[in-house]
Tab-separated table of C-alpha atoms and ligand atoms in Angstrom:
chain	number	residue	atom	x	y	z
A	1	MET	CA	56.903	86.568	88.189
A	2	ARG	CA	54.148	86.798	87.645
A	3	SER	CA	50.553	85.238	87.945
A	4	LEU	CA	47.382	85.562	86.204
A	5	LEU	CA	44.702	85.646	88.777
A	6	ASP	CA	42.146	88.064	87.317
A	7	ILE	CA	41.296	88.745	83.800
A	8	SER	CA	41.673	92.465	85.195
A	9	ASP	CA	45.375	91.863	86.339
A	10	LEU	CA	45.929	91.815	81.953
A	11	THR	CA	46.144	94.936	80.566
A	12	VAL	CA	44.206	95.283	76.944
A	13	GLU	CA	48.437	95.719	75.467
A	14	GLU	CA	49.138	91.792	76.970
A	15	ILE	CA	45.864	90.315	76.317
A	16	ASP	CA	46.692	91.704	72.679
A	17	ALA	CA	49.945	90.319	72.793
A	18	LEU	CA	48.729	87.071	74.112
A	19	ILE	CA	45.804	86.708	70.947
A	20	ALA	CA	48.805	87.267	68.916
A	21	LYS	CA	51.260	84.694	70.815
A	22	ALA	CA	47.968	82.023	69.989
A	23	GLN	CA	47.544	82.993	66.707
A	24	ASP	CA	51.196	82.600	65.695
A	25	ILE	CA	51.368	78.739	67.677
A	26	ILE	CA	48.049	78.345	65.827
A	27	GLU	CA	50.007	79.111	62.247
A	28	HIS	CA	53.828	77.976	63.530
A	29	PRO	CA	52.944	74.834	65.486
A	30	ASP	CA	56.246	73.437	65.157
A	31	GLN	CA	58.282	76.351	65.948
A	32	TYR	CA	56.745	76.069	69.961
A	33	ALA	CA	56.794	72.249	69.931
A	34	GLU	CA	60.723	72.543	72.277
A	35	LYS	CA	59.698	76.223	73.787
A	36	CYS	CA	59.429	74.985	77.599
A	37	ARG	CA	61.550	71.405	77.191
A	38	ARG	CA	62.129	70.514	81.015
A	39	LYS	CA	59.839	72.418	82.666
A	40	LYS	CA	56.716	71.144	84.317
A	41	LEU	CA	53.292	72.109	85.200
A	42	ALA	CA	51.852	71.284	88.171
A	43	THR	CA	47.797	71.310	87.709
A	44	LEU	CA	45.697	71.801	91.465
A	45	PHE	CA	42.549	70.163	90.807
A	46	TYR	CA	40.888	70.792	94.117
A	47	GLU	CA	37.606	70.259	92.189
A	48	PRO	CA	37.278	67.863	89.065
A	49	SER	CA	36.874	69.741	85.688
A	50	THR	CA	38.569	67.332	83.024
A	51	ARG	CA	38.262	69.937	80.286
A	52	THR	CA	40.221	72.477	81.902
A	53	ARG	CA	42.719	70.550	83.071
A	54	LEU	CA	42.910	68.374	79.655
A	55	SER	CA	42.921	71.679	78.106
A	56	PHE	CA	46.193	72.686	80.445
A	57	GLU	CA	47.941	69.382	80.034
A	58	ALA	CA	48.158	68.956	76.370
A	59	ALA	CA	48.694	73.290	76.318
A	60	MET	CA	51.712	72.172	78.553
A	61	LEU	CA	53.097	69.254	76.580
A	62	GLU	CA	52.684	70.537	73.280
A	63	LEU	CA	55.149	72.770	74.644
A	64	GLY	CA	57.215	69.985	74.922
A	65	GLY	CA	57.461	70.352	78.861
A	66	SER	CA	55.417	67.699	81.100
A	67	VAL	CA	52.693	67.746	83.587
A	68	ILE	CA	52.347	66.745	87.236
A	69	GLY	CA	49.614	67.356	89.594
A	70	PHE	CA	46.178	66.155	91.122
A	71	SER	CA	42.326	66.390	89.837
A	72	GLU	CA	40.938	66.242	92.583
A	73	ALA	CA	40.700	67.341	96.465
A	74	GLN	CA	40.491	63.500	97.991
A	75	SER	CA	43.540	62.285	95.757
A	76	SER	CA	45.640	65.486	97.411
A	77	SER	CA	47.519	66.487	101.049
A	78	ALA	CA	44.557	68.320	100.748
A	79	ALA	CA	42.730	65.674	101.959
A	80	LYS	CA	44.851	65.620	104.892
A	81	GLY	CA	44.367	68.985	106.009
A	82	GLU	CA	47.275	70.973	104.166
A	83	SER	CA	46.250	74.429	103.942
A	84	VAL	CA	46.315	75.743	100.099
A	85	ALA	CA	49.698	77.999	101.061
A	86	ASP	CA	51.709	75.112	102.258
A	87	THR	CA	51.111	73.446	99.554
A	88	ALA	CA	52.260	76.129	97.189
A	89	ARG	CA	55.159	76.379	99.059
A	90	VAL	CA	55.703	73.026	98.511
A	91	ILE	CA	54.787	72.226	94.913
A	92	SER	CA	57.032	75.320	94.593
A	93	CYS	CA	59.714	72.990	94.808
A	94	PHE	CA	58.629	70.276	92.067
A	95	ALA	CA	57.188	72.246	89.511
A	96	ASP	CA	57.444	75.779	87.676
A	97	ILE	CA	54.525	76.457	87.176
A	98	ILE	CA	50.713	75.830	88.375
A	99	ALA	CA	47.427	75.984	87.618
A	100	MET	CA	44.897	75.621	90.352
A	101	ARG	CA	41.400	74.967	90.359
A	102	HIS	CA	39.395	75.569	93.802
A	103	PRO	CA	35.779	75.564	94.843
A	104	LYS	CA	36.817	78.478	97.243
A	105	GLU	CA	36.766	81.828	95.728
A	106	GLY	CA	40.440	83.694	96.318
A	107	ALA	CA	42.919	80.159	96.707
A	108	PRO	CA	44.640	80.792	93.897
A	109	ARG	CA	45.579	84.305	95.245
A	110	VAL	CA	46.753	82.426	98.593
A	111	ALA	CA	48.554	80.158	96.517
A	112	ALA	CA	50.051	82.723	94.152
A	113	MET	CA	50.862	84.826	97.859
A	114	ASN	CA	53.090	81.685	98.823
A	115	ALA	CA	54.610	79.742	96.091
A	116	SER	CA	57.692	81.185	94.418
A	117	ILE	CA	56.687	80.403	90.649
A	118	PRO	CA	53.085	81.479	88.934
A	119	VAL	CA	49.719	80.500	89.734
A	120	ILE	CA	47.373	80.536	86.845
A	121	ASN	CA	43.802	80.619	87.979
A	122	ALA	CA	42.005	77.805	86.446
A	123	GLY	CA	38.448	78.886	88.493
A	124	ASP	CA	38.072	79.623	91.397
A	125	GLY	CA	34.774	78.795	92.904
A	126	GLY	CA	31.962	81.063	91.401
A	127	HIS	CA	34.102	83.873	91.357
A	128	ASN	CA	37.530	84.363	88.458
A	129	HIS	CA	38.137	81.963	85.389
A	130	PRO	CA	40.509	84.310	83.213
A	131	THR	CA	41.541	81.461	80.516
A	132	GLN	CA	38.130	80.782	80.046
A	133	THR	CA	38.031	84.798	79.415
A	134	LEU	CA	41.224	84.385	77.430
A	135	THR	CA	39.735	81.499	75.394
A	136	ASP	CA	36.624	83.590	74.006
A	137	LEU	CA	38.223	86.571	73.566
A	138	LEU	CA	40.768	84.645	70.958
A	139	THR	CA	37.801	82.956	69.334
A	140	ILE	CA	35.993	86.571	68.835
A	141	LYS	CA	39.411	87.678	67.220
A	142	ARG	CA	39.746	84.520	65.132
A	143	GLU	CA	36.087	84.872	64.124
A	144	LYS	CA	35.852	87.901	63.077
A	145	GLY	CA	39.461	89.300	63.077
A	146	ARG	CA	38.928	92.233	65.824
A	147	LEU	CA	37.623	93.012	69.185
A	148	ASP	CA	36.665	96.091	68.249
A	149	HIS	CA	32.809	97.487	67.293
A	150	MET	CA	30.780	94.771	67.310
A	151	THR	CA	27.567	93.898	68.901
A	152	VAL	CA	27.746	90.923	71.541
A	153	GLY	CA	24.617	89.525	72.808
A	154	CYS	CA	24.727	87.462	76.356
A	155	CYS	CA	22.248	84.809	76.966
A	156	GLY	CA	20.926	82.970	79.593
A	157	ASP	CA	21.928	82.901	83.389
A	158	LEU	CA	24.095	86.820	83.103
A	159	LYS	CA	23.327	86.465	87.268
A	160	PHE	CA	25.519	83.753	88.364
A	161	GLY	CA	27.583	83.688	85.087
A	162	ARG	CA	31.360	84.756	85.896
A	163	THR	CA	32.170	83.879	82.067
A	164	VAL	CA	29.134	86.736	81.363
A	165	HIS	CA	30.742	89.099	83.648
A	166	SER	CA	34.045	89.143	82.879
A	167	LEU	CA	33.574	88.684	78.865
A	168	LEU	CA	31.535	91.545	79.675
A	169	GLY	CA	34.747	93.610	81.460
A	170	ALA	CA	37.560	92.139	78.984
A	171	MET	CA	35.155	93.554	75.546
A	172	SER	CA	34.253	96.703	77.451
A	173	ARG	CA	37.476	97.740	77.186
A	174	TYR	CA	37.776	97.685	73.014
A	175	GLU	CA	36.195	100.784	71.350
A	176	GLY	CA	32.824	100.678	69.871
A	177	VAL	CA	31.546	97.215	71.361
A	178	ASP	CA	27.398	97.525	72.258
A	179	PHE	CA	25.793	94.745	74.646
A	180	VAL	CA	22.924	93.474	74.558
A	181	LEU	CA	22.319	91.259	77.576
A	182	ILE	CA	19.532	88.399	76.835
A	183	SER	CA	17.572	87.147	79.782
A	184	PRO	CA	14.625	86.717	82.145
A	185	GLU	CA	13.962	89.274	84.658
A	186	GLU	CA	15.451	86.505	87.645
A	187	LEU	CA	18.446	86.274	86.031
A	188	LYS	CA	19.901	90.054	84.417
A	189	VAL	CA	22.917	90.831	85.567
A	190	PRO	CA	23.790	91.989	89.631
A	191	GLU	CA	24.370	95.352	90.346
A	192	HIS	CA	27.829	94.921	90.764
A	193	VAL	CA	28.664	94.132	87.522
A	194	ARG	CA	26.019	97.232	86.463
A	195	SER	CA	28.029	99.869	88.299
A	196	ASP	CA	31.292	98.793	88.259
A	197	ILE	CA	31.960	97.510	84.576
A	198	LEU	CA	28.717	98.015	82.227
A	199	ASN	CA	28.183	101.890	83.823
A	200	ALA	CA	32.169	102.531	85.259
A	201	SER	CA	33.429	101.863	81.447
A	202	GLY	CA	30.571	103.763	79.906
A	203	VAL	CA	29.713	101.553	77.278
A	204	LYS	CA	26.680	101.207	75.319
A	205	TYR	CA	24.325	98.293	76.219
A	206	ARG	CA	20.563	97.378	76.429
A	207	GLU	CA	18.516	94.994	78.180
A	208	THR	CA	15.752	92.469	76.999
A	209	GLU	CA	13.781	89.106	77.541
A	210	SER	CA	13.366	88.092	74.081
A	211	LEU	CA	16.316	86.507	72.493
A	212	LEU	CA	14.228	86.311	69.086
A	213	GLU	CA	14.103	90.204	69.580
A	214	ALA	CA	17.407	90.587	69.478
A	215	MET	CA	19.224	88.267	67.269
A	216	PRO	CA	18.940	90.812	63.323
A	217	GLU	CA	21.607	93.194	65.584
A	218	LEU	CA	24.026	90.696	66.745
A	219	ASP	CA	27.671	89.893	65.733
A	220	VAL	CA	28.320	87.397	68.607
A	221	LEU	CA	26.016	85.729	70.220
A	222	TYR	CA	27.467	84.299	74.117
A	223	MET	CA	25.057	81.618	75.271
A	224	THR	CA	25.250	80.421	79.269
A	225	ARG	CA	23.378	77.438	80.623
A	226	VAL	CA	19.804	78.416	82.595
A	227	GLN	CA	19.769	76.344	85.235
A	228	ARG	CA	16.651	75.046	87.158
A	229	GLU	CA	18.212	75.977	91.094
A	230	ARG	CA	18.699	79.354	89.636
A	231	PHE	CA	14.493	79.887	89.934
A	232	ILE	CA	12.073	80.208	92.661
A	233	SER	CA	9.731	78.490	91.273
A	234	GLU	CA	9.218	75.322	89.005
A	235	ALA	CA	6.353	77.124	87.220
A	236	ASP	CA	9.034	80.120	86.164
A	237	TYR	CA	11.948	77.862	84.801
A	238	VAL	CA	9.149	75.897	82.852
A	239	ARG	CA	7.927	79.008	81.316
A	240	LEU	CA	10.832	80.630	80.474
A	241	LYS	CA	13.546	78.008	80.086
A	242	ASP	CA	12.667	77.024	76.191
A	243	THR	CA	12.726	80.694	75.230
A	244	TYR	CA	16.889	80.685	76.543
A	245	ILE	CA	17.473	77.506	74.422
A	246	LEU	CA	19.160	78.172	70.545
A	247	THR	CA	17.245	76.473	68.086
A	248	PRO	CA	17.424	76.766	64.246
A	249	ASP	CA	14.337	78.402	64.221
A	250	LYS	CA	15.505	81.019	65.853
A	251	LEU	CA	18.463	81.745	63.936
A	252	GLU	CA	15.773	83.111	61.053
A	253	ASN	CA	16.975	86.856	61.413
A	254	ALA	CA	20.344	86.324	62.168
A	255	LYS	CA	23.217	87.228	60.537
A	256	ALA	CA	24.787	85.113	57.913
A	257	SER	CA	28.363	85.970	59.538
A	258	LEU	CA	27.120	85.526	63.182
A	259	SER	CA	29.447	83.567	65.550
A	260	ILE	CA	28.033	81.242	68.853
A	261	LEU	CA	30.479	80.982	71.459
A	262	HIS	CA	28.987	78.848	74.202
A	263	PRO	CA	31.610	78.301	77.338
A	264	LEU	CA	30.313	74.443	77.297
A	265	PRO	CA	29.882	72.194	79.012
A	266	ARG	CA	26.064	72.765	77.348
A	267	VAL	CA	23.366	71.011	78.377
A	268	ASN	CA	20.595	71.642	76.148
A	269	GLU	CA	20.648	75.586	75.720
A	270	ILE	CA	22.187	74.510	72.475
A	271	SER	CA	20.163	72.560	69.976
A	272	VAL	CA	22.169	70.233	68.651
A	273	ALA	CA	20.558	70.777	65.752
A	274	ILE	CA	22.628	74.052	65.397
A	275	ASP	CA	26.349	72.563	65.584
A	276	ALA	CA	26.436	71.514	61.949
A	277	ASP	CA	25.886	75.141	61.220
A	278	PRO	CA	29.465	77.435	60.237
A	279	ARG	CA	28.033	80.074	62.498
A	280	ALA	CA	28.880	77.725	65.539
A	281	CYS	CA	31.857	78.387	66.964
A	282	TYR	CA	31.827	76.612	70.396
A	283	PHE	CA	33.450	73.169	69.870
A	284	LYS	CA	36.159	75.600	67.924
A	285	GLN	CA	36.573	77.640	71.222
A	286	VAL	CA	38.297	74.309	73.096
A	287	LEU	CA	40.617	74.171	70.578
A	288	ASN	CA	41.021	78.073	70.583
A	289	GLY	CA	41.758	77.083	74.656
A	290	LYS	CA	44.366	75.146	74.510
A	291	PHE	CA	46.317	77.503	71.903
A	292	ILE	CA	46.137	81.015	74.190
A	293	ARG	CA	46.769	78.436	77.493
A	294	MET	CA	50.025	77.906	75.132
A	295	ALA	CA	50.797	81.509	75.193
A	296	LEU	CA	49.745	81.895	78.719
A	297	ILE	CA	52.184	79.595	80.069
A	298	LEU	CA	55.599	81.091	77.595
A	299	MET	CA	54.368	84.486	78.953
A	300	LEU	CA	54.299	83.642	82.382
A	301	LEU	CA	57.611	81.104	82.015
A	302	GLU	CA	59.166	84.192	80.491
A	303	VAL	CA	59.820	81.729	77.535
A	304	GLU	CA	59.968	83.648	74.194
B	1	MET	CA	38.560	109.769	135.152
B	2	LEU	CA	36.357	112.927	135.330
B	3	ILE	CA	35.166	113.305	131.331
B	4	GLY	CA	37.340	116.080	130.017
B	5	THR	CA	39.986	116.576	132.573
B	6	ILE	CA	42.931	113.758	130.986
B	7	VAL	CA	46.123	114.735	131.734
B	8	ASP	CA	48.462	112.519	129.418
B	9	GLY	CA	45.965	110.427	127.072
B	10	ILE	CA	43.778	110.244	123.898
B	11	VAL	CA	40.518	111.940	122.868
B	12	ILE	CA	38.996	110.282	119.560
B	13	ASP	CA	36.616	112.669	118.468
B	14	HIS	CA	34.333	113.233	115.385
B	15	ILE	CA	33.293	108.600	115.775
B	16	PRO	CA	30.440	108.738	113.344
B	17	ALA	CA	27.676	108.175	116.083
B	18	GLY	CA	26.615	104.622	116.918
B	19	ARG	CA	29.999	103.219	115.844
B	20	GLY	CA	31.989	104.093	118.821
B	21	MET	CA	31.544	100.424	120.590
B	22	GLU	CA	32.834	99.026	116.905
B	23	LEU	CA	35.871	101.043	117.089
B	24	TYR	CA	36.160	99.951	121.740
B	25	GLY	CA	36.628	96.256	120.449
B	26	TYR	CA	38.657	97.010	116.694
B	27	LEU	CA	41.225	99.115	118.797
B	28	GLY	CA	41.817	96.590	121.758
B	29	LEU	CA	40.911	98.638	124.413
B	30	ASP	CA	38.646	96.287	126.781
B	31	LYS	CA	42.664	95.281	127.030
B	32	LEU	CA	43.976	98.504	128.552
B	33	ASN	CA	44.428	98.989	131.851
B	34	CYS	CA	43.851	102.262	131.736
B	35	GLU	CA	40.652	104.758	132.267
B	36	VAL	CA	38.317	104.865	129.339
B	37	ALA	CA	35.827	106.308	128.466
B	38	LEU	CA	32.948	106.156	125.785
B	39	ILE	CA	30.292	108.711	125.115
B	40	LYS	CA	27.422	108.289	123.209
B	41	ASN	CA	25.739	110.421	120.856
B	42	ALA	CA	27.099	113.834	121.698
B	43	PRO	CA	25.816	116.872	119.937
B	44	SER	CA	28.093	117.678	117.137
B	45	GLY	CA	27.570	120.759	114.784
B	46	LYS	CA	28.659	119.481	111.679
B	47	ARG	CA	26.849	115.902	111.807
B	48	GLY	CA	24.370	116.517	114.794
B	49	LYS	CA	26.054	113.472	116.725
B	50	LYS	CA	28.611	111.672	117.008
B	51	ASP	CA	30.235	109.530	120.074
B	52	ILE	CA	33.659	110.443	121.717
B	53	LEU	CA	36.851	107.546	122.911
B	54	LYS	CA	38.952	109.183	125.835
B	55	ILE	CA	41.890	106.996	126.566
B	56	ASN	CA	43.804	107.973	129.671
B	57	GLU	CA	47.153	107.044	128.800
B	58	VAL	CA	49.080	108.168	125.285
B	59	ILE	CA	48.768	104.462	122.981
B	60	ASP	CA	49.799	103.366	119.550
B	61	LEU	CA	46.918	103.528	117.423
B	62	ASN	CA	45.737	101.919	114.341
B	63	PHE	CA	46.190	104.868	112.700
B	64	ASP	CA	44.326	102.814	108.999
B	65	LEU	CA	41.352	101.424	110.929
B	66	LEU	CA	40.433	104.695	112.307
B	67	GLY	CA	40.020	105.564	108.363
B	68	TYR	CA	38.519	102.444	107.249
B	69	ILE	CA	36.129	103.658	110.260
B	70	ASP	CA	35.881	106.990	109.252
B	71	PRO	CA	38.793	109.883	107.929
B	72	HIS	CA	36.643	112.626	109.634
B	73	ILE	CA	37.598	111.281	112.924
B	74	THR	CA	39.747	113.712	115.010
B	75	VAL	CA	42.650	112.423	116.794
B	76	ASN	CA	43.533	114.558	119.785
B	77	ILE	CA	47.168	113.442	121.449
B	78	ILE	CA	46.926	115.798	125.368
B	79	ARG	CA	50.397	115.944	127.571
B	80	GLY	CA	50.033	117.855	130.355
B	81	GLY	CA	46.337	118.532	129.623
B	82	GLU	CA	47.063	120.412	127.087
B	83	ARG	CA	46.523	118.911	123.590
B	84	VAL	CA	49.456	118.293	121.937
B	85	GLU	CA	49.005	117.282	118.746
B	86	LYS	CA	45.004	116.753	116.322
B	87	ARG	CA	45.911	114.480	113.468
B	88	HIS	CA	43.091	113.234	110.744
B	89	PRO	CA	43.878	109.180	109.318
B	90	ASP	CA	43.833	108.487	105.745
B	91	LEU	CA	41.734	106.762	103.677
B	92	PRO	CA	44.153	103.762	104.086
B	93	ASP	CA	44.784	101.483	100.792
B	94	GLU	CA	44.091	98.397	102.117
B	95	ILE	CA	43.750	97.346	105.683
B	96	ARG	CA	45.076	93.854	107.551
B	97	ASP	CA	43.444	91.924	109.904
B	98	VAL	CA	40.473	94.437	111.253
B	99	ILE	CA	37.482	92.743	109.640
B	100	ARG	CA	36.771	89.631	108.314
B	101	CYS	CA	34.921	88.779	104.829
B	102	LYS	CA	31.533	87.640	105.151
B	103	ASN	CA	31.520	85.299	101.964
B	104	PRO	CA	31.091	81.806	103.126
B	105	ARG	CA	32.746	80.239	99.717
B	106	CYS	CA	35.485	82.628	100.327
B	107	ILE	CA	39.142	81.258	100.839
B	108	THR	CA	39.119	82.976	104.032
B	109	SER	CA	36.364	80.994	106.046
B	110	THR	CA	38.252	77.204	105.708
B	111	GLU	CA	42.373	78.304	105.413
B	112	GLN	CA	44.201	78.782	108.476
B	113	GLU	CA	46.452	81.552	109.636
B	114	ILE	CA	45.295	83.806	106.593
B	115	GLN	CA	45.754	87.361	106.691
B	116	HIS	CA	42.416	88.819	105.962
B	117	ILE	CA	43.466	91.776	103.481
B	118	PHE	CA	40.623	94.008	102.493
B	119	LYS	CA	41.719	97.098	99.186
B	120	LEU	CA	40.148	100.457	98.492
B	121	THR	CA	38.117	99.774	95.355
B	122	ASP	CA	36.938	103.135	95.084
B	123	ARG	CA	37.997	106.278	96.560
B	124	GLU	CA	34.655	108.143	96.543
B	125	ASN	CA	32.281	105.999	97.311
B	126	ARG	CA	35.021	104.321	100.440
B	127	VAL	CA	34.565	100.861	98.947
B	128	TYR	CA	36.705	98.237	100.421
B	129	ARG	CA	36.689	94.774	98.656
B	130	CYS	CA	38.253	91.324	100.456
B	131	ALA	CA	41.940	91.540	98.439
B	132	TYR	CA	40.913	87.550	97.461
B	133	CYS	CA	36.803	87.109	96.821
B	134	ASP	CA	36.250	90.549	95.781
B	135	THR	CA	33.291	90.900	97.869
B	136	ARG	CA	32.235	94.019	99.737
B	137	ALA	CA	33.327	95.184	102.739
B	138	LYS	CA	29.964	95.753	104.847
C	401	ZN	ZN1	35.984	87.031	100.525
């Protein structure tokens, strides 16, 4: 019995197999409509994340399974002080698989250590969110037809953005991937990402403060939100915020084949004027998130 | 106890200077009834200075813990006034319930009765990380 807690729990071969499975689901949805009949997914969400929870629930329903769970800690036994370990043991009696979101880092691992059913980490604080990374990978694969030999630009908050860190980790395992890291000085990738991911893998990368300057070489642009509270001074925020907002004029020198991704929700970092541009992939990404979760549920439940 | 005249006991030698007291606490030596001596800043050929712990009883030692502190530590078992065994601890792959995670956002800060587990993630640089949140041990 396996769980998915961290994207690095999966080998490149397993990720490729999950993506292939998701693509097969997209092409033959009817063949999967009964695969998880009589199986139950428990969505244990200790903090609200409607989009992620609905994506998991839709995935299970489309596999013919059903869903139980809670969507915030107040409505669960956690409000009465039950430990994550005990909740995991109890839920193992009711469900076949758990998707857990928790504000504390490592909570899904505690659940996996105590559950007798697979546990999927659906986001644990600022730590991991592996199904978001799988979603990003499936999107890139579908848009580009490959995951190797491309230049990926990551823009915005690269210091605290966990989705960026795990995307860097996952993509650096493919051959010929170069990164352009686009951020203000204050929000550059932290030292541990530099040493443990970028330098450890030997991947080619460069850093720049200018989105405009980086644009022409990018095959993929991964946007993240630059949050006001991340800046020490209001003046710095005001000075920099517009630099990292994607507007149509910034796309003038972009490749026609560029794919623009964003983990959503966006606030204002991508202008709505871009939504109609064929290069915008962030809403397709949401749909892909459901398909990759379907593939993951099948894999963890060992359903062929 | 005269320093250096243990009949049956343990001498933990080559402890990095300044960490003897920490090790004293980790090993729970305060709970022993036998004589225990901590020698700080003893001269050491290899590193200039070292700490030494002398325990006047042969107790069970947590070698994983010693290895975590420093694999260069030497454990000498003394019986009948003679050294009968000399051991170096290995660098453990994992340490349990020795140190705690300092990350306030880690589940170990709120979950009751949880094992505090750290895993060796970089042998060369002796880096241990929390098994739950990946925060590096200090
Ligand atoms: Zn921790």
